[in-house]
mmCIF file of C-alpha atoms in Angstrom:
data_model
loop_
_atom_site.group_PDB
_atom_site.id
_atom_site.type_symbol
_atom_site.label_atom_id
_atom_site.label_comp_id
_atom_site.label_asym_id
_atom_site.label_seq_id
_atom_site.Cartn_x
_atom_site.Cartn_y
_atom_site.Cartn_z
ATOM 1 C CA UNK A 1 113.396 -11.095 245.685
ATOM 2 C CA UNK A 2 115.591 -10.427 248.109
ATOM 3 C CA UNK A 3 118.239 -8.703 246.765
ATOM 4 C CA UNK A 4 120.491 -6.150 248.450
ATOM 5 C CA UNK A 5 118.917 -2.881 248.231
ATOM 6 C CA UNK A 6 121.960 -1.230 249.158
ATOM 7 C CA UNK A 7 123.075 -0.910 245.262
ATOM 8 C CA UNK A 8 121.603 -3.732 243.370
ATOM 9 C CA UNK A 9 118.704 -3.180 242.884
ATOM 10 C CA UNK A 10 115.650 -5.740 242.321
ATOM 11 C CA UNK A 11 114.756 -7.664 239.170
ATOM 12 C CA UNK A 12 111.314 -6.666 237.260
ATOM 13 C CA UNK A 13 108.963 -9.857 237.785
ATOM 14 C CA UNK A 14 109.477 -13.376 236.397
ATOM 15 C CA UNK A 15 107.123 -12.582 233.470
ATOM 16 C CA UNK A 16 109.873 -9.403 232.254
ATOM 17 C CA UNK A 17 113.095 -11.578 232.781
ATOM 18 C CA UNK A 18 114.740 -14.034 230.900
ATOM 19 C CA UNK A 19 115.429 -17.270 232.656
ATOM 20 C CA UNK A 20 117.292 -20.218 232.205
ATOM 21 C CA UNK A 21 116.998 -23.388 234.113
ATOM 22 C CA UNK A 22 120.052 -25.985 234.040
ATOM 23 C CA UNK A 23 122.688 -27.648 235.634
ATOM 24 C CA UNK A 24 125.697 -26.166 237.721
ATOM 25 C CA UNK A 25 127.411 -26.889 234.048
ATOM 26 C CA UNK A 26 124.709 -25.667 232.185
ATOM 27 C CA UNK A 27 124.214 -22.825 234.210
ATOM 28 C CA UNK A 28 127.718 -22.253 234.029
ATOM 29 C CA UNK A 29 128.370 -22.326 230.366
ATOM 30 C CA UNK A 30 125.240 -19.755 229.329
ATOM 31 C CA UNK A 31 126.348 -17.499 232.346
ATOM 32 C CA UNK A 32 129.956 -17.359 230.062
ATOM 33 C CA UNK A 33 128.112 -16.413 227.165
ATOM 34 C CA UNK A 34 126.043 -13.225 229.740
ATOM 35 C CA UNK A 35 129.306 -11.916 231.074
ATOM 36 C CA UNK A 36 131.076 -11.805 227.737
ATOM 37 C CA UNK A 37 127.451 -9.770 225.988
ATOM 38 C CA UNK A 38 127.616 -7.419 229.768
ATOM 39 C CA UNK A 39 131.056 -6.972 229.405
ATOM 40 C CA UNK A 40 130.325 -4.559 226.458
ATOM 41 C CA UNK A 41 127.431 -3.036 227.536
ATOM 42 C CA UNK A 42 126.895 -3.134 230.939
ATOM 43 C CA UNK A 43 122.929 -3.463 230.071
ATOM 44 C CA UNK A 44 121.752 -6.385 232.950
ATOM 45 C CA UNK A 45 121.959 -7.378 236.728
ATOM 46 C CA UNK A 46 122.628 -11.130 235.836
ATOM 47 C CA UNK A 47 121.325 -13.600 239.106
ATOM 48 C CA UNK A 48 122.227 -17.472 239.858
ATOM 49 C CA UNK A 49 119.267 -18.372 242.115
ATOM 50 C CA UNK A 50 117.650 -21.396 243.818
ATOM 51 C CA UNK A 51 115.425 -21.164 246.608
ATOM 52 C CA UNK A 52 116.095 -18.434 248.882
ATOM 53 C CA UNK A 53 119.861 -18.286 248.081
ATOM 54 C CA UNK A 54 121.592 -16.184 245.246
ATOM 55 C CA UNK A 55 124.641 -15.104 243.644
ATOM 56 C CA UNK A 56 124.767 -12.113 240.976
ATOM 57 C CA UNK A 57 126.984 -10.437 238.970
ATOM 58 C CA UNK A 58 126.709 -6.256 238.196
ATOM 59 C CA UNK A 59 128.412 -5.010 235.237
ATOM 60 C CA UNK A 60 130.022 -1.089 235.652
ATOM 61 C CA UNK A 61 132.918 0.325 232.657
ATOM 62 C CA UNK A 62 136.020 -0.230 235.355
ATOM 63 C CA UNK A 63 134.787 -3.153 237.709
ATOM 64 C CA UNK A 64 132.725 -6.039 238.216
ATOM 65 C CA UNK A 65 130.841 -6.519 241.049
ATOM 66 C CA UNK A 66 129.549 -9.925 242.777
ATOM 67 C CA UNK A 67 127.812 -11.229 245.887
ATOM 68 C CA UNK A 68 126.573 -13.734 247.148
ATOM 69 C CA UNK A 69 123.916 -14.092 249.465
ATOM 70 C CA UNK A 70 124.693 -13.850 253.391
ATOM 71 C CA UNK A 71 122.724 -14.744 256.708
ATOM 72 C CA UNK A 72 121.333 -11.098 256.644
ATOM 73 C CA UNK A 73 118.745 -12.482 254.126
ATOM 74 C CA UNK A 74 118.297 -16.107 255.272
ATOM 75 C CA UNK A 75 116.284 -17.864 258.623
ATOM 76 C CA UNK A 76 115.871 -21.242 259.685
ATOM 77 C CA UNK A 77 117.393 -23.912 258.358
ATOM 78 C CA UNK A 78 118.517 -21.976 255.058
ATOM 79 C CA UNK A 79 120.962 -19.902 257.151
ATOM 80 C CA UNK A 80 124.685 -20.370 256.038
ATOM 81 C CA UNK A 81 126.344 -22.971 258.108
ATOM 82 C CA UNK A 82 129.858 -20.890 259.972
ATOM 83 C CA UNK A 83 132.157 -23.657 257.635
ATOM 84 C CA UNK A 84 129.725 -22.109 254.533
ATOM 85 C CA UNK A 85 130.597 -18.432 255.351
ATOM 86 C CA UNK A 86 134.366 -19.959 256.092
ATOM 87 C CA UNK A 87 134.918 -20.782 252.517
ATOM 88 C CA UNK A 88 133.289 -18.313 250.922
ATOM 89 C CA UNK A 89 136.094 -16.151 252.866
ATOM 90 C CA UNK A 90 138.705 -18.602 251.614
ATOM 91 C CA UNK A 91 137.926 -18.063 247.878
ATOM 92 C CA UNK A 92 138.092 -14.488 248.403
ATOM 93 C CA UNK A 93 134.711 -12.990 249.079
ATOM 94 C CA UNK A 94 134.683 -10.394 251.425
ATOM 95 C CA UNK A 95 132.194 -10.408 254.735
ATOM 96 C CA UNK A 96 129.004 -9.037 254.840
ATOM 97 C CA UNK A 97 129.330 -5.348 256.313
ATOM 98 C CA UNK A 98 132.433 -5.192 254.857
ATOM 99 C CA UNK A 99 133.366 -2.104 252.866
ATOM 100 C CA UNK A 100 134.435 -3.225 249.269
ATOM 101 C CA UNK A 101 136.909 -0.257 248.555
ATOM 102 C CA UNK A 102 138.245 2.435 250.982
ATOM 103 C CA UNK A 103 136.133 5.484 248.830
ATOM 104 C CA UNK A 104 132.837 3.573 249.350
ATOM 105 C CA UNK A 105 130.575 4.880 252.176
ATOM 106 C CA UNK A 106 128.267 1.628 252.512
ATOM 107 C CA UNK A 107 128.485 -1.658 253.860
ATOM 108 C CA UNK A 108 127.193 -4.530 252.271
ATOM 109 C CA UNK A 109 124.810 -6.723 253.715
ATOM 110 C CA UNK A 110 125.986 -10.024 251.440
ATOM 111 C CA UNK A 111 129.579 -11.458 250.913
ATOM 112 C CA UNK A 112 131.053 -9.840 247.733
ATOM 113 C CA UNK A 113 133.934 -9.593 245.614
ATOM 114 C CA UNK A 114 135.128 -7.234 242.339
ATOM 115 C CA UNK A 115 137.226 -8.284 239.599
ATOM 116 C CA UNK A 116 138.686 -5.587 237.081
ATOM 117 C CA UNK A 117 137.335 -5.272 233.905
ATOM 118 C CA UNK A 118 140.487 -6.467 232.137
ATOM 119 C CA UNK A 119 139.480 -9.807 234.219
ATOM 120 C CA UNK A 120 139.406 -12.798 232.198
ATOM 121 C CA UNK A 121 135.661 -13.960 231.785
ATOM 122 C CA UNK A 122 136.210 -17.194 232.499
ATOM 123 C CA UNK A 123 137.807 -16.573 235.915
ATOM 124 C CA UNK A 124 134.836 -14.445 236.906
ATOM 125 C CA UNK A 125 132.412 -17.717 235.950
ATOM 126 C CA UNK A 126 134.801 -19.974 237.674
ATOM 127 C CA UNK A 127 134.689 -18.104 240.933
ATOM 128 C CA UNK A 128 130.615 -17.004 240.708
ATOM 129 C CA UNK A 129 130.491 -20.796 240.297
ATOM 130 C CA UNK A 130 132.492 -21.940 243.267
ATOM 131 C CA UNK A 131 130.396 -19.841 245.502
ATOM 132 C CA UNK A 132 127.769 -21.254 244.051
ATOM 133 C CA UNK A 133 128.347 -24.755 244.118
ATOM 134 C CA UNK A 134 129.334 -24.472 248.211
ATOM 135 C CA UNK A 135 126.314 -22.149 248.925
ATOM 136 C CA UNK A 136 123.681 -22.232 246.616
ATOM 137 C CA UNK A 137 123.502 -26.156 245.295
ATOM 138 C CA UNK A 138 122.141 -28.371 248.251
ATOM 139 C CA UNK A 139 121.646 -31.813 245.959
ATOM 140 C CA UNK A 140 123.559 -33.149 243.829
ATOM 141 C CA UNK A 141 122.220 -32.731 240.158
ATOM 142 C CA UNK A 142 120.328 -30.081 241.738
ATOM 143 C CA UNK A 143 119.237 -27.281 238.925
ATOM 144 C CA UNK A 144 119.796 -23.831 239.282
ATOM 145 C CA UNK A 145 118.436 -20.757 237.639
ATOM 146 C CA UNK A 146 120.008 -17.866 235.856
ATOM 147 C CA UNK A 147 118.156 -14.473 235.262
ATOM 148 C CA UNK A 148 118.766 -11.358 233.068
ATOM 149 C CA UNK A 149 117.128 -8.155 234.271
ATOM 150 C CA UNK A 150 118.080 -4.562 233.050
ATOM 151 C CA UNK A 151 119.616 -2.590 235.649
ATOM 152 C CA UNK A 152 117.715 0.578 237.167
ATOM 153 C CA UNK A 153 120.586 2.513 236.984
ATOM 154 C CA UNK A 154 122.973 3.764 233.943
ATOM 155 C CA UNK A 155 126.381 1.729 234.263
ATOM 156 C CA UNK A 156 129.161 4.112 236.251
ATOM 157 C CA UNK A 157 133.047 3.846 235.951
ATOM 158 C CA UNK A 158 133.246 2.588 239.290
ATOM 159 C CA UNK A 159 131.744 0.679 242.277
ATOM 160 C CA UNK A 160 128.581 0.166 242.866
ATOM 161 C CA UNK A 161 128.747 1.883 247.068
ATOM 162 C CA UNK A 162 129.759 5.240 245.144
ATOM 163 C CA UNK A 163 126.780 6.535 243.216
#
């Protein structure tokens, strides 16, 4: 998979995973019920997928970290149209390279966002989701697929850039 190796790191294979196949609503309502379970434990790397594009969600004590996937990862015709990477800007994501907090050493290859832990759960579906539904869903009724892996590394207080 082609996840950012920068900090979040890959999922186990398909066989090790749990996945769930559904609807942007369907998607959306079980992915309510994962951030509410990671909120308390910080156990799993949670993934919105379809095709080569991705959005995912990593769980730390303080923070909540998101991204979604960028043109670094994609060729052809699956690269992110410029009115794509426009919106994703719009709702808030930052740009690919840029640095999520002023302590964090790294750049990140994919747009990405935080949201404190006090953040209500619902707002973090709601604006996984948006990204989703202008990046990730091509066709309408389209389905999408969540998946649960256990991170690689023990949850930290902070961001993900300063292990």
């Amino acid at each position: 998979m082609p996840y950012s190796k920068c900090y979040i790191h890959s999922l186990p294979s398909s066989e090790e995973v749990p996945r769930m196949v559904g609807s942007l609503n369907e998607v959306a309502a079980e992915l309510l019920r994962v951030v509410e379970c990671n909120r308390l434990d910080c156990d799993e790397l949670v993934a919105v997928e379809s095709g080569a594009y991705y959005a995912q969600l990593l769980f730390n004590r303080d923070v909540i970290f998101g991204e979604v996937v960028s043109n670094t990862y994609l060729s052809g015709s699956e690269l992110l149209a410029p009115a794509q990477e426009e919106r994703l800007l719009s709702l808030g994501w930052m740009a690919p390279n840029e640095r999520c907090h002023s302590s964090c050493e790294r750049s990140h290859p994919n747009f990405h966002r935080t949201w404190p832990q006090g953040a209500a759960s619902e707002r973090i579906v709601r604006d996984l989701m948006v990204a989703v539904a202008f990046v990730i869903v091509r066709n309408e009724g389209e389905s999408l697929t969540l998946v649960r892996g256990p991170r690689r590394l023990s949850p930290s207080s902070g961001l993900p850039c300063a292990h």
